[in-house]
Backbone as ProteinMPNN parsed JSONL, in Angstrom:
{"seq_chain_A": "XXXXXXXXXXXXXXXXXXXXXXXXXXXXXXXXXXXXXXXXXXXXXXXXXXXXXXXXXXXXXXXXXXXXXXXXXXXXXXXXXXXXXXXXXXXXXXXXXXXXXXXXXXXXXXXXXXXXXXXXXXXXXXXXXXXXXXXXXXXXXXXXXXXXXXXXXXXXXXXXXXXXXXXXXXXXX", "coords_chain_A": {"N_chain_A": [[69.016, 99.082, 24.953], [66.398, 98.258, 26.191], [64.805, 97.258, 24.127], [66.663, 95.678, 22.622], [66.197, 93.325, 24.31], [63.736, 92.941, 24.304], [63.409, 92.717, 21.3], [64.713, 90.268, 21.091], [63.227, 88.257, 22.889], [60.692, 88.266, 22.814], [59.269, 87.745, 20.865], [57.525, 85.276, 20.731], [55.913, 85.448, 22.514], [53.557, 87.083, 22.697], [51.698, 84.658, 21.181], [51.972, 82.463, 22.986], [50.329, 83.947, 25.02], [47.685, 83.694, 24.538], [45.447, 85.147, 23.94], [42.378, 86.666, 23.524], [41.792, 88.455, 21.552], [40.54, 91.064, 22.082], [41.199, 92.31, 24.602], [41.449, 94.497, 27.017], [44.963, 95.836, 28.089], [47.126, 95.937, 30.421], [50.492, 96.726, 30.206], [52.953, 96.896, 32.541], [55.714, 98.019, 33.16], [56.803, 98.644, 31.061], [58.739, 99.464, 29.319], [59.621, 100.192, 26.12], [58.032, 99.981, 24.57], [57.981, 97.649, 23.109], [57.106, 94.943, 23.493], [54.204, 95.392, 23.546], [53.59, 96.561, 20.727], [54.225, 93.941, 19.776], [52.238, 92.614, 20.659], [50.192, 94.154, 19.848], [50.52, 93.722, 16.684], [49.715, 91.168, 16.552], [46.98, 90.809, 17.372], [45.221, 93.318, 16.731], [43.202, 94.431, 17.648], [43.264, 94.678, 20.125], [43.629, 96.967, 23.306], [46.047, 98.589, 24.129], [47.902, 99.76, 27.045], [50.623, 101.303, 28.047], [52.632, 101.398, 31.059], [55.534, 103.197, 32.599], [58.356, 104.624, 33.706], [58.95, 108.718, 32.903], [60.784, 108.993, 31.239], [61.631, 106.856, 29.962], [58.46, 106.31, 28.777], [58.546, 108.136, 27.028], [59.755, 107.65, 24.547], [58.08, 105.283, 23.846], [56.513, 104.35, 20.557], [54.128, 106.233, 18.368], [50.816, 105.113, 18.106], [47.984, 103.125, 16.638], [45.821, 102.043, 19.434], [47.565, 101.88, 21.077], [48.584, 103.475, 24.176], [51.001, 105.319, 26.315], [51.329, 105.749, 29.514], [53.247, 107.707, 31.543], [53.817, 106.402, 34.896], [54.423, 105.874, 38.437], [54.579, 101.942, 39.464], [54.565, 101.269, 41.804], [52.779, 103.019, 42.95], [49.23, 103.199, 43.785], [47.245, 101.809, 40.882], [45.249, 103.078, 38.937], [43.674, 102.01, 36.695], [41.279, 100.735, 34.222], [41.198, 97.627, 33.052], [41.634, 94.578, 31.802], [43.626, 92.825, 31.828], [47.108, 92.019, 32.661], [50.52, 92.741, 32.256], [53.565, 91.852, 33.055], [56.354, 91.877, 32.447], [59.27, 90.775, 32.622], [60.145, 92.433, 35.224], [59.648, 91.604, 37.888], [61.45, 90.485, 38.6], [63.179, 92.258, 38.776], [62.501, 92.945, 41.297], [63.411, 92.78, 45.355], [61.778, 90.216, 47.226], [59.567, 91.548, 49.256], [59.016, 93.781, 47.854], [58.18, 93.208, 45.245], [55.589, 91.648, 46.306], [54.388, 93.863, 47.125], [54.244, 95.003, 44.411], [52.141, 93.201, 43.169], [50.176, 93.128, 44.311], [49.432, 95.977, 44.184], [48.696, 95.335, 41.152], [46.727, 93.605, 41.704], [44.59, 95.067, 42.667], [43.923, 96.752, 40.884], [42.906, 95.354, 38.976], [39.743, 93.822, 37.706], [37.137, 91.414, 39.087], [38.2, 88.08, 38.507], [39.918, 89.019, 36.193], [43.547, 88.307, 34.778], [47.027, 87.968, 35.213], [49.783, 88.075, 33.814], [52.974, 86.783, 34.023], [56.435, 87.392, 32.273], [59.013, 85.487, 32.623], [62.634, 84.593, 33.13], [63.015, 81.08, 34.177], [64.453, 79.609, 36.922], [66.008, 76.921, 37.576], [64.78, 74.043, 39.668], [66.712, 73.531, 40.735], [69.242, 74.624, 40.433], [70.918, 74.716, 38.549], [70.716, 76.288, 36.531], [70.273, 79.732, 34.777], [72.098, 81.001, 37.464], [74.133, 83.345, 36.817], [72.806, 84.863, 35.912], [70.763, 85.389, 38.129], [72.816, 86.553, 39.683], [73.566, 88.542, 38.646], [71.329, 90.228, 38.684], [70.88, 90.591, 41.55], [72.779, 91.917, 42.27], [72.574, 94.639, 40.639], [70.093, 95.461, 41.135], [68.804, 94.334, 42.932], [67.358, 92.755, 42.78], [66.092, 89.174, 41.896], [66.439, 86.2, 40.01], [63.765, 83.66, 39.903], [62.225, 80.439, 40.699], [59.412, 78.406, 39.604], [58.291, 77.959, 41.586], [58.567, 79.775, 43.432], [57.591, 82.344, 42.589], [55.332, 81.164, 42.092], [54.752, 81.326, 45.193], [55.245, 83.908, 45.522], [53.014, 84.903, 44.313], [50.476, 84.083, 45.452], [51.057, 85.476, 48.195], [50.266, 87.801, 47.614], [47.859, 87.655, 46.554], [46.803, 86.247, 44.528], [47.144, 83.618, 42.315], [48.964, 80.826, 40.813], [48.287, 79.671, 37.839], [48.968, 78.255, 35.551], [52.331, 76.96, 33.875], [53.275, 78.311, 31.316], [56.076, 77.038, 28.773], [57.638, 78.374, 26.13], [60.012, 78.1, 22.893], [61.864, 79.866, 24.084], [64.426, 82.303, 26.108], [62.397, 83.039, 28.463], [59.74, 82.091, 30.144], [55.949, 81.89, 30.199]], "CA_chain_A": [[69.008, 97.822, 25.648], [65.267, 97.412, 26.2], [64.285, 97.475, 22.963], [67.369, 94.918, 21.85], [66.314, 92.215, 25.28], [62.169, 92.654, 24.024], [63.058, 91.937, 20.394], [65.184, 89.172, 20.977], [63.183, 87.655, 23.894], [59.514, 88.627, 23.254], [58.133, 87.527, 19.582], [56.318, 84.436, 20.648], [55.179, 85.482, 23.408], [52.181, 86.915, 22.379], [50.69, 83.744, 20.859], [51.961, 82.296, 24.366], [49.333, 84.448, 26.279], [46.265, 82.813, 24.385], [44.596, 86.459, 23.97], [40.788, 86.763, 22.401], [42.38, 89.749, 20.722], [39.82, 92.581, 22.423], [40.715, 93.114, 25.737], [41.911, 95.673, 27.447], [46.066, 95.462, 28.799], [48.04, 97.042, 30.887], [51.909, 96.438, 30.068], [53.213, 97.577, 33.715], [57.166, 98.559, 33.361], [56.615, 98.016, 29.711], [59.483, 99.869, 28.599], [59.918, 101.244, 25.081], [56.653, 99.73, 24.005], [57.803, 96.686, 22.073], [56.238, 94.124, 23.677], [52.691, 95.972, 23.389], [53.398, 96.57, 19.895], [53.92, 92.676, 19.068], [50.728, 91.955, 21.263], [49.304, 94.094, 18.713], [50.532, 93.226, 15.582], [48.824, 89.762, 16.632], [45.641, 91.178, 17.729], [44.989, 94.787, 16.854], [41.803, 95.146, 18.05], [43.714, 95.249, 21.773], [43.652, 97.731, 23.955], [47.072, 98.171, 25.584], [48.483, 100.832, 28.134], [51.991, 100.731, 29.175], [53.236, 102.288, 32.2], [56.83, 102.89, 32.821], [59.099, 105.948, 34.153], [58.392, 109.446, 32.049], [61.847, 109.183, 30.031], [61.081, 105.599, 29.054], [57.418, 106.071, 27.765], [58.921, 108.843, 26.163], [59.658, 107.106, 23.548], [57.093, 104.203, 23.234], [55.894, 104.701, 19.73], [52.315, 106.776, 18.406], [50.111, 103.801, 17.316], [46.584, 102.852, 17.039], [45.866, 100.987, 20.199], [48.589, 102.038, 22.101], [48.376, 104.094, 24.871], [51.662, 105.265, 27.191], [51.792, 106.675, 30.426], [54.274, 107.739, 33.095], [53.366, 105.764, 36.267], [55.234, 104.902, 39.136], [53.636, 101.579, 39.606], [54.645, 101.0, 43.352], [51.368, 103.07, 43.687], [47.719, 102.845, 43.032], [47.157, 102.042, 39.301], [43.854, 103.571, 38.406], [43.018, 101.92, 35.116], [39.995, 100.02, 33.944], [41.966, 96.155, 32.209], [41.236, 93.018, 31.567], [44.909, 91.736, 32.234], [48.3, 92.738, 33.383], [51.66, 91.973, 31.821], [54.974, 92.029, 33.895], [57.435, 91.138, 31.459], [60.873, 90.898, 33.126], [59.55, 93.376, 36.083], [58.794, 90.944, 39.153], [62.71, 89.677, 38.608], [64.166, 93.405, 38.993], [62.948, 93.832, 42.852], [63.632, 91.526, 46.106], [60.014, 89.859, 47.884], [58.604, 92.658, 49.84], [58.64, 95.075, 47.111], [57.548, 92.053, 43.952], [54.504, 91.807, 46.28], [53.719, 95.106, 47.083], [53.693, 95.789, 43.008], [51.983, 92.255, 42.233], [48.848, 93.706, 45.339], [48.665, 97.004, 43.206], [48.219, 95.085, 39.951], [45.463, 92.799, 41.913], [43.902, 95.892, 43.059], [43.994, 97.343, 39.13], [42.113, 94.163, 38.139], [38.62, 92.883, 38.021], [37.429, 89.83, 39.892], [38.771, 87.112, 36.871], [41.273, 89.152, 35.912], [44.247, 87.845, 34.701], [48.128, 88.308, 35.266], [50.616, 87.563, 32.823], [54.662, 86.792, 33.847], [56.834, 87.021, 31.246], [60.204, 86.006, 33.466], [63.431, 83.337, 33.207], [63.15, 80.63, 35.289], [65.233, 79.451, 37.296], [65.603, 75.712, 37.56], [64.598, 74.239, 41.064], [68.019, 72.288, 41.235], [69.8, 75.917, 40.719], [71.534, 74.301, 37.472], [70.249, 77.406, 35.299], [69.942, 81.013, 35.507], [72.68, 82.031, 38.256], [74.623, 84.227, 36.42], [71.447, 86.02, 35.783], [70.273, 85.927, 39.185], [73.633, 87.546, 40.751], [73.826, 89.583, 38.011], [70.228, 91.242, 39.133], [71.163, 90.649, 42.948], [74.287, 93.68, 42.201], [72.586, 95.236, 39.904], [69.228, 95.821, 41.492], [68.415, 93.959, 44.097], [66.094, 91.547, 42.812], [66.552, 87.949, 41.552], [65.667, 84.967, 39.162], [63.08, 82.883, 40.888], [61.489, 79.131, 40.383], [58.168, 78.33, 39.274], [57.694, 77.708, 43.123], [58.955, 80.897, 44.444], [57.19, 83.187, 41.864], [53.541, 80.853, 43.35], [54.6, 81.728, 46.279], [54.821, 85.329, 45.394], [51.239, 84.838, 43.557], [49.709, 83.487, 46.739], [51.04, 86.524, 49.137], [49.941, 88.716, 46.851], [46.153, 87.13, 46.718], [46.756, 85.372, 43.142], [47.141, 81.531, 42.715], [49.437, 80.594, 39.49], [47.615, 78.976, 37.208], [49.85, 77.469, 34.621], [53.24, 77.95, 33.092], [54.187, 77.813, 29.244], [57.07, 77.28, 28.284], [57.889, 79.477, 25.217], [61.386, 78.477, 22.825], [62.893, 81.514, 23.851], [64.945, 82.714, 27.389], [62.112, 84.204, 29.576], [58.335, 81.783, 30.008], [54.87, 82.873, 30.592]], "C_chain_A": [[67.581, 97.289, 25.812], [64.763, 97.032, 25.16], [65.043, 95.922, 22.146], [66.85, 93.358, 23.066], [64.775, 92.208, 24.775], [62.047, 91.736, 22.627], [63.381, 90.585, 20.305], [64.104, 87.985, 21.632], [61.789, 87.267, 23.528], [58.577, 88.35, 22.038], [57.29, 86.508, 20.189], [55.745, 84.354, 21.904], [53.641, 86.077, 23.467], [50.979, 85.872, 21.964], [50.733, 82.78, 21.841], [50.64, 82.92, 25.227], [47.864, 83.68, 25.936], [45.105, 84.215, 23.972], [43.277, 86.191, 23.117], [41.305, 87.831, 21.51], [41.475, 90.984, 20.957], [39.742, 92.688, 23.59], [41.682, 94.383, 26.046], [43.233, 95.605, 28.211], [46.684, 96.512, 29.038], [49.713, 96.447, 30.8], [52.777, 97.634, 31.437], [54.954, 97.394, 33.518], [57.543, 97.883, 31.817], [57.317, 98.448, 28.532], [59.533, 100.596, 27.17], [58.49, 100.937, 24.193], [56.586, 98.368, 22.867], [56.827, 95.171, 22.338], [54.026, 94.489, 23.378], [52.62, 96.013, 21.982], [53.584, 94.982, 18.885], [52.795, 92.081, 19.406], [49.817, 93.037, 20.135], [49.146, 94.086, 16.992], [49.803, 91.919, 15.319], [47.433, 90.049, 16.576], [45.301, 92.749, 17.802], [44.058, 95.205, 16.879], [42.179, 95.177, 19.986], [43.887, 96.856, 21.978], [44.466, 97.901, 24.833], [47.717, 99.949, 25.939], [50.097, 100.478, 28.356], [52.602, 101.687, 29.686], [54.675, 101.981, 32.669], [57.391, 104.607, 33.092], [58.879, 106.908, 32.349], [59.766, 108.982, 30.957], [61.192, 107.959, 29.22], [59.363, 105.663, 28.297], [57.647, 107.273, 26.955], [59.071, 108.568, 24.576], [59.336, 106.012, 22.923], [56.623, 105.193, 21.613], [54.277, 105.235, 19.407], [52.365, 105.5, 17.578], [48.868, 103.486, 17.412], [46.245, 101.95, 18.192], [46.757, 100.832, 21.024], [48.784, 103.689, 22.827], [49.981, 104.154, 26.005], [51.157, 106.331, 28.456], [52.473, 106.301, 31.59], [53.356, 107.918, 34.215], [54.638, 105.51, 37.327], [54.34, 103.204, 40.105], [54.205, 100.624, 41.027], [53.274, 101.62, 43.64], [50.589, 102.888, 42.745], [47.753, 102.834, 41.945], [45.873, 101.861, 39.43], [43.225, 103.266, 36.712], [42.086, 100.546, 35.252], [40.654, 98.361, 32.532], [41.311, 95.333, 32.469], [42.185, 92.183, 32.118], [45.813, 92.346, 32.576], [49.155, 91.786, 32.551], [52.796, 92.828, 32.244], [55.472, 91.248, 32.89], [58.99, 91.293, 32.18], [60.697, 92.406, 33.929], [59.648, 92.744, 37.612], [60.484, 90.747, 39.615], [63.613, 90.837, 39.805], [64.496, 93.743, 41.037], [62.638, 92.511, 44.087], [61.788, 91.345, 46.615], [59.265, 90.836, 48.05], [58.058, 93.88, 48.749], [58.017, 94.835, 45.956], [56.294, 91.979, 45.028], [53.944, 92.717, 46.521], [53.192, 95.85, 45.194], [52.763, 94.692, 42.729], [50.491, 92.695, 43.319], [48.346, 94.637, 44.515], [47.89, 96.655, 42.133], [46.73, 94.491, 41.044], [44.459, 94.076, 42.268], [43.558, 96.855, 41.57], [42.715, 96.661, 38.659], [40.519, 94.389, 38.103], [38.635, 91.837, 38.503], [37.2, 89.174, 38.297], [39.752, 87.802, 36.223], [42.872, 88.736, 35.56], [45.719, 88.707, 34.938], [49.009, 87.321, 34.593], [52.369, 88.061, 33.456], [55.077, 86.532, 32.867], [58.663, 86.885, 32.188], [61.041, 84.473, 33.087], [62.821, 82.614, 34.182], [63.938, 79.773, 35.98], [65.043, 77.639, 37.768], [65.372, 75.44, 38.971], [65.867, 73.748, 41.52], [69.406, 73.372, 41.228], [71.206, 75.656, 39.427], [71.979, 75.411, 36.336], [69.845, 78.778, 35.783], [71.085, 81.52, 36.414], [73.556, 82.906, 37.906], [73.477, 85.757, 36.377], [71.301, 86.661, 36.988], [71.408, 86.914, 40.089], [73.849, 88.876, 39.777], [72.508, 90.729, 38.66], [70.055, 91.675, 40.34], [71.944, 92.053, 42.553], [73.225, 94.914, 41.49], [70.814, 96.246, 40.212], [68.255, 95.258, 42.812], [67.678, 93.106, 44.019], [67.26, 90.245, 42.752], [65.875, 87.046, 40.842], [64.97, 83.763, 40.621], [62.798, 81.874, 39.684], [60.162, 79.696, 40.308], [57.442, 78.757, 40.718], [57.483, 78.998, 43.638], [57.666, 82.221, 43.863], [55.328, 82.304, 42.148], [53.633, 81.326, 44.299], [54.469, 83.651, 46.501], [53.249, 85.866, 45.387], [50.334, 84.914, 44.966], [49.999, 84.744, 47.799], [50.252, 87.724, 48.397], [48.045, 88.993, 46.649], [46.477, 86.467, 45.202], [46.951, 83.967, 43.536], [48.445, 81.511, 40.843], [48.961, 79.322, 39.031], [48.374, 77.561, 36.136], [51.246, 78.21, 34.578], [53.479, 77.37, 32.082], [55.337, 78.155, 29.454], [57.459, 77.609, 26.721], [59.829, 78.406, 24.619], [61.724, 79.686, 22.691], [63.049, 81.342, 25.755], [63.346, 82.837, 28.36], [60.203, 82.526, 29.428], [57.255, 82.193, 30.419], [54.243, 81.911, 31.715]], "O_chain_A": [[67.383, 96.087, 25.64], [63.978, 96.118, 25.412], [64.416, 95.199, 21.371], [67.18, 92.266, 22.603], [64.429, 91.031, 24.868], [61.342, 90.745, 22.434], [62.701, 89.764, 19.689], [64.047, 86.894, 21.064], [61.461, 86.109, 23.789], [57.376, 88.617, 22.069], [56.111, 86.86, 20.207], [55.166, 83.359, 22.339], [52.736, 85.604, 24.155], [49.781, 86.011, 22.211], [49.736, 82.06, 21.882], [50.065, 82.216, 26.057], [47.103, 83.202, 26.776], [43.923, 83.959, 23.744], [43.293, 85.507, 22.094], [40.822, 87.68, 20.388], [41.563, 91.915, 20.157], [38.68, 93.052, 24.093], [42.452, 94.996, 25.306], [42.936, 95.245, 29.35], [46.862, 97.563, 28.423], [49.943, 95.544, 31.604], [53.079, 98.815, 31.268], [55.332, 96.284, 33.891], [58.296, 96.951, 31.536], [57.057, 98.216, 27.352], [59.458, 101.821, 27.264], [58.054, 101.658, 23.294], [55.674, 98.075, 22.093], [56.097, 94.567, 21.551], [53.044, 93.795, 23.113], [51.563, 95.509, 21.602], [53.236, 94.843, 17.712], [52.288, 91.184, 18.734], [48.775, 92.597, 19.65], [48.171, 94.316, 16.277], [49.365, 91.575, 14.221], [46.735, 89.513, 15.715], [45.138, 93.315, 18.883], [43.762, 96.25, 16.3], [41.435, 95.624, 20.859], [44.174, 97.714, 21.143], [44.256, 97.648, 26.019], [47.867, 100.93, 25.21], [50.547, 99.423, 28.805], [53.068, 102.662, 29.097], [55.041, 100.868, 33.047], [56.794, 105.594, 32.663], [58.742, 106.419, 31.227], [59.464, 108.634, 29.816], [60.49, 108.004, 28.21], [59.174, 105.011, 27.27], [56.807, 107.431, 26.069], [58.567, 109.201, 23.649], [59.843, 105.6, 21.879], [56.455, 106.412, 21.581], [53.326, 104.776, 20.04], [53.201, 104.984, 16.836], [48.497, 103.578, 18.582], [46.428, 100.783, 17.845], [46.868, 99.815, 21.71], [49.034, 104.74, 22.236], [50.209, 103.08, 26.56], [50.709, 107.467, 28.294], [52.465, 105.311, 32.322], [52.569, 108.81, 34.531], [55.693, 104.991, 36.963], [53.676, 103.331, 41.133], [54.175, 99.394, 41.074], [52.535, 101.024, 44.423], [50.737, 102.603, 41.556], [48.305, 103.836, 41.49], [45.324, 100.856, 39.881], [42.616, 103.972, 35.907], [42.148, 99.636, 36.078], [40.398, 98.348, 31.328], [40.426, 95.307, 33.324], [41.945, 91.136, 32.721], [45.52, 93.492, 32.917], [48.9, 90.634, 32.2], [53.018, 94.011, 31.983], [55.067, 90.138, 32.545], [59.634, 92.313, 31.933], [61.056, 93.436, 33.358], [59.729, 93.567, 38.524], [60.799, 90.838, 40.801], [64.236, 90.669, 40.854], [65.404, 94.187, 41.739], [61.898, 91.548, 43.886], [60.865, 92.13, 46.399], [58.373, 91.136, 47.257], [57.069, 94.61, 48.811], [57.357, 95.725, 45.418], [55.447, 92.541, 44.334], [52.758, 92.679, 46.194], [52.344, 96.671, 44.845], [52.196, 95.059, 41.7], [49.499, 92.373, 42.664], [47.214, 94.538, 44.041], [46.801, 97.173, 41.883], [45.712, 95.18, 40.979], [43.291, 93.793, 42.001], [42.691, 97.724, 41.665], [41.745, 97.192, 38.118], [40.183, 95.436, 38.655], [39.646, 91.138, 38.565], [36.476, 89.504, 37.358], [40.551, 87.1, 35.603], [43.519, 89.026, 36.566], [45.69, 89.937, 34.882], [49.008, 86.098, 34.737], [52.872, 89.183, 33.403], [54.555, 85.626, 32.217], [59.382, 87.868, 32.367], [60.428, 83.439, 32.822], [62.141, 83.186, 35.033], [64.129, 78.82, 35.224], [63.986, 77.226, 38.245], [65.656, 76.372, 39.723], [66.042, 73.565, 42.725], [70.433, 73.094, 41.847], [72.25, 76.309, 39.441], [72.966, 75.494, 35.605], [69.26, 79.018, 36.839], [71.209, 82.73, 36.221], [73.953, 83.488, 38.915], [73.454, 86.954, 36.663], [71.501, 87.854, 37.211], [71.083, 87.763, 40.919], [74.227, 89.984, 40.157], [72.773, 91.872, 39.031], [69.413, 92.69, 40.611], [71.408, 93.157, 42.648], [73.233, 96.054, 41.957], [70.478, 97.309, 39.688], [67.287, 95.751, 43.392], [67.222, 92.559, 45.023], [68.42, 90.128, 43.147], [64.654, 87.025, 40.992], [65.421, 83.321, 41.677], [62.928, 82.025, 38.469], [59.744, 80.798, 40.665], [56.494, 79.508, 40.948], [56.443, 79.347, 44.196], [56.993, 82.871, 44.663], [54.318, 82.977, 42.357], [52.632, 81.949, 44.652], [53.852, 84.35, 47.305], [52.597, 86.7, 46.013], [49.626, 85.862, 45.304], [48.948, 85.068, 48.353], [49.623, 88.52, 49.094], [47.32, 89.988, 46.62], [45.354, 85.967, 45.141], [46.932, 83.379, 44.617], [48.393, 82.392, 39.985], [49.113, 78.22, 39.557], [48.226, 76.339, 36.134], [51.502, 79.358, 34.94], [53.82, 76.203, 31.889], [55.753, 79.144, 30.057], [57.549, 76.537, 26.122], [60.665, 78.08, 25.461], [61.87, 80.412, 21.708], [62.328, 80.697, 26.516], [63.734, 82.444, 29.461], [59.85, 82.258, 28.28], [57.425, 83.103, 31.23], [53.269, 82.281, 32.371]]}, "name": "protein", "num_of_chains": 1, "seq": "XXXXXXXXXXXXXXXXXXXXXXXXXXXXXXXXXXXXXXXXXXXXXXXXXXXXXXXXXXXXXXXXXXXXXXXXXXXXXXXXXXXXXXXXXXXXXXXXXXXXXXXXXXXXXXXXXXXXXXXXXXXXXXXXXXXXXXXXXXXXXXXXXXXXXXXXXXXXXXXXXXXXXXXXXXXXX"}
């Protein structure tokens, strides 16, 4: 399943992020490693990490430029990045616990640092998305958020949201 919701979801999202192609990323609940491995089929002079439960980086692929390890990233993440990428991560868990992980990442960072969502969004008029969102309400407790809600996350968190692209495909950055 992660592997079949990354390929479908996640090709143009790399030329979405805008990357110089040499920094340093952390892919935080970054699953089987596909998204890291299309960020570096684009730019393989990156430097990406991705942290996700031991079974799941279990089987991220060996690759030049790709680095896994089992994190639980509710706590401290001790790595030295340039950026952060939550790809369909922020959705899974309700407020209190989306800013307690979105504080860790800021505390990961450098000052300029960037953070990268890769998440549906949910229209503000509630038109789009609710199947999704009750589906993730049952299923985990989170939910599909607006542009708004997911600033407002940014902002408790100490971030600001800068922009959003919209991507043709399900999920924008």
């Amino acid at each position: 399943m992660l592997r079949s919701y990354a390929r479908h979801d996640y090709p143009l999202v790399p030329a979405a992020l805008g990357l110089r192609g040499d920094e340093r990323v952390l892919d935080v609940g970054g699953g089987v490693g596909v998204l890291a491995g299309l960020l570096l089929d684009l730019h393989p002079q990156l430097d990406v990490v991705v942290i996700d439960r031991p079974e799941v980086v279990a089987q991220v692929p060996s690759r030049q430029g790709l680095r896994a390890i089992a994190a639980d990233f509710f706590e401290p993440l001790p790595l030295d990045v340039d950026l952060v990428v939550l790809a369909r991560v922020i959705h899974d868990w309700e407020d209190e616990k989306a800013v307690h992980l979105l504080r860790n990442v800021r505390h990961a960072l450098p000052r300029g640092g960037r953070v990268y969502l890769i998440e549906l969004l949910v229209d503000d008029d509630g038109t789009f998305g609710g199947l999704c969102d009750l589906h993730l309400l049952l299923a985990t407790g989170g939910r599909e958020r607006t542009a708004k809600e997911y600033s407002a996350l940014f902002n408790e968190a100490g971030f600001y949201l800068d922009e959003v692209r919209t991507i043709p495909a399900l999920p924008s950055v």
